[in-house]
C-alpha positions as YAML, in Angstrom:
chain: A
units: angstrom
residues:
- id: 1
  name: UNK
  ca: [-56.48, -25.03, -110.84]
- id: 2
  name: UNK
  ca: [-55.85, -27.52, -108.18]
- id: 3
  name: UNK
  ca: [-54.77, -24.84, -104.82]
- id: 4
  name: UNK
  ca: [-58.23, -23.27, -105.65]
- id: 5
  name: UNK
  ca: [-60.22, -26.30, -106.15]
- id: 6
  name: UNK
  ca: [-59.03, -27.25, -102.52]
- id: 7
  name: UNK
  ca: [-60.17, -23.66, -100.98]
- id: 8
  name: UNK
  ca: [-63.70, -24.26, -102.18]
- id: 9
  name: UNK
  ca: [-63.91, -27.93, -101.10]
- id: 10
  name: UNK
  ca: [-63.79, -26.45, -97.13]
- id: 11
  name: UNK
  ca: [-67.34, -24.81, -97.49]
- id: 12
  name: UNK
  ca: [-66.40, -21.50, -96.53]
- id: 13
  name: UNK
  ca: [-67.55, -18.42, -97.87]
- id: 14
  name: UNK
  ca: [-64.73, -16.01, -99.78]
- id: 15
  name: UNK
  ca: [-64.39, -13.12, -102.10]
- id: 16
  name: UNK
  ca: [-62.36, -13.28, -105.26]
- id: 17
  name: UNK
  ca: [-60.47, -11.35, -103.24]
- id: 18
  name: UNK
  ca: [-59.73, -13.26, -100.80]
- id: 19
  name: UNK
  ca: [-59.46, -16.13, -102.71]
- id: 20
  name: UNK
  ca: [-56.60, -13.80, -104.79]
- id: 21
  name: UNK
  ca: [-54.84, -12.75, -101.97]
- id: 22
  name: UNK
  ca: [-54.95, -16.72, -100.35]
- id: 23
  name: UNK
  ca: [-53.75, -17.68, -103.55]
- id: 24
  name: UNK
  ca: [-50.86, -15.29, -103.97]
- id: 25
  name: UNK
  ca: [-52.50, -14.09, -106.97]
- id: 26
  name: UNK
  ca: [-54.46, -11.70, -109.00]
- id: 27
  name: UNK
  ca: [-58.52, -11.40, -109.12]
- id: 28
  name: UNK
  ca: [-58.66, -11.55, -112.61]
- id: 29
  name: UNK
  ca: [-56.47, -14.71, -112.14]
- id: 30
  name: UNK
  ca: [-59.03, -15.84, -110.14]
- id: 31
  name: UNK
  ca: [-61.72, -15.10, -111.83]
- id: 32
  name: UNK
  ca: [-60.61, -16.30, -115.38]
- id: 33
  name: UNK
  ca: [-60.67, -19.76, -113.35]
- id: 34
  name: UNK
  ca: [-63.68, -19.62, -111.44]
- id: 35
  name: UNK
  ca: [-65.26, -19.55, -115.04]
- id: 36
  name: UNK
  ca: [-63.52, -22.22, -116.56]
- id: 37
  name: UNK
  ca: [-64.48, -24.43, -113.35]
- id: 38
  name: UNK
  ca: [-68.01, -22.97, -113.62]
- id: 39
  name: UNK
  ca: [-68.59, -23.48, -117.27]
- id: 40
  name: UNK
  ca: [-67.17, -27.01, -116.21]
- id: 41
  name: UNK
  ca: [-69.92, -27.66, -113.76]
- id: 42
  name: UNK
  ca: [-67.69, -28.75, -111.27]
- id: 43
  name: UNK
  ca: [-68.55, -25.42, -109.47]
- id: 44
  name: UNK
  ca: [-71.52, -23.52, -108.89]
- id: 45
  name: UNK
  ca: [-72.17, -19.51, -108.44]
- id: 46
  name: UNK
  ca: [-74.28, -18.55, -105.77]
- id: 47
  name: UNK
  ca: [-75.67, -14.86, -104.13]
- id: 48
  name: UNK
  ca: [-75.87, -14.11, -101.15]
- id: 49
  name: UNK
  ca: [-75.90, -11.21, -98.41]
- id: 50
  name: UNK
  ca: [-75.52, -10.68, -95.04]
- id: 51
  name: UNK
  ca: [-79.59, -9.68, -95.36]
- id: 52
  name: UNK
  ca: [-80.61, -13.12, -96.37]
- id: 53
  name: UNK
  ca: [-80.04, -14.16, -92.58]
- id: 54
  name: UNK
  ca: [-82.85, -15.99, -90.97]
- id: 55
  name: UNK
  ca: [-81.28, -15.50, -87.69]
- id: 56
  name: UNK
  ca: [-77.73, -16.74, -87.70]
- id: 57
  name: UNK
  ca: [-75.97, -20.35, -87.79]
- id: 58
  name: UNK
  ca: [-73.31, -19.17, -85.99]
- id: 59
  name: UNK
  ca: [-71.05, -19.63, -89.17]
- id: 60
  name: UNK
  ca: [-69.38, -22.60, -90.53]
- id: 61
  name: UNK
  ca: [-72.41, -24.30, -91.85]
- id: 62
  name: UNK
  ca: [-72.13, -24.22, -95.42]
- id: 63
  name: UNK
  ca: [-75.44, -23.48, -96.03]
- id: 64
  name: UNK
  ca: [-76.83, -19.89, -98.10]
- id: 65
  name: UNK
  ca: [-78.07, -18.82, -95.15]
- id: 66
  name: UNK
  ca: [-76.15, -15.69, -95.53]
- id: 67
  name: UNK
  ca: [-74.87, -14.88, -91.32]
- id: 68
  name: UNK
  ca: [-71.65, -13.28, -90.20]
- id: 69
  name: UNK
  ca: [-70.51, -16.14, -89.69]
- id: 70
  name: UNK
  ca: [-70.72, -17.78, -93.40]
- id: 71
  name: UNK
  ca: [-70.08, -14.72, -95.25]
- id: 72
  name: UNK
  ca: [-67.31, -12.47, -95.11]
- id: 73
  name: UNK
  ca: [-67.85, -9.14, -94.19]
- id: 74
  name: UNK
  ca: [-67.96, -6.34, -96.95]
- id: 75
  name: UNK
  ca: [-71.58, -5.36, -95.64]
- id: 76
  name: UNK
  ca: [-72.68, -5.79, -99.01]
- id: 77
  name: UNK
  ca: [-74.00, -8.38, -101.60]
- id: 78
  name: UNK
  ca: [-70.94, -10.57, -102.75]
- id: 79
  name: UNK
  ca: [-70.79, -13.86, -105.13]
- id: 80
  name: UNK
  ca: [-69.04, -16.79, -103.97]
- id: 81
  name: UNK
  ca: [-68.39, -20.54, -105.10]
- id: 82
  name: UNK
  ca: [-69.54, -23.40, -104.30]
- id: 83
  name: UNK
  ca: [-67.47, -26.92, -104.71]
- id: 84
  name: UNK
  ca: [-70.55, -29.28, -106.27]
- id: 85
  name: UNK
  ca: [-68.34, -32.56, -106.74]
...
C-alpha cells in the first residue's frame, strides 16, 4: 500500500494497468487498494480525457487539464487518482 501511495504522490496520471505494471501486481489488486484509499479519504478519483485539454501545459502540471503531457495516450477517457494528504 505504501508503494502505491508513493507513486500517487508524484502527481503523474496513471491508469490502473500502469500502476499494476509499476508495482508488479494485478489490476484487480490495484483496484481494491485504490477503492480502500478512496473510501478512507486519502485519495480522490478524477476523470480526464484528451478532449479536456485547453492547449496543453507541457506535462506534469498535476492539474486536470487532460493534455498529452499529463494524461497517458490511451485514446480514451480514463480515470485516475490524486493523492490528497
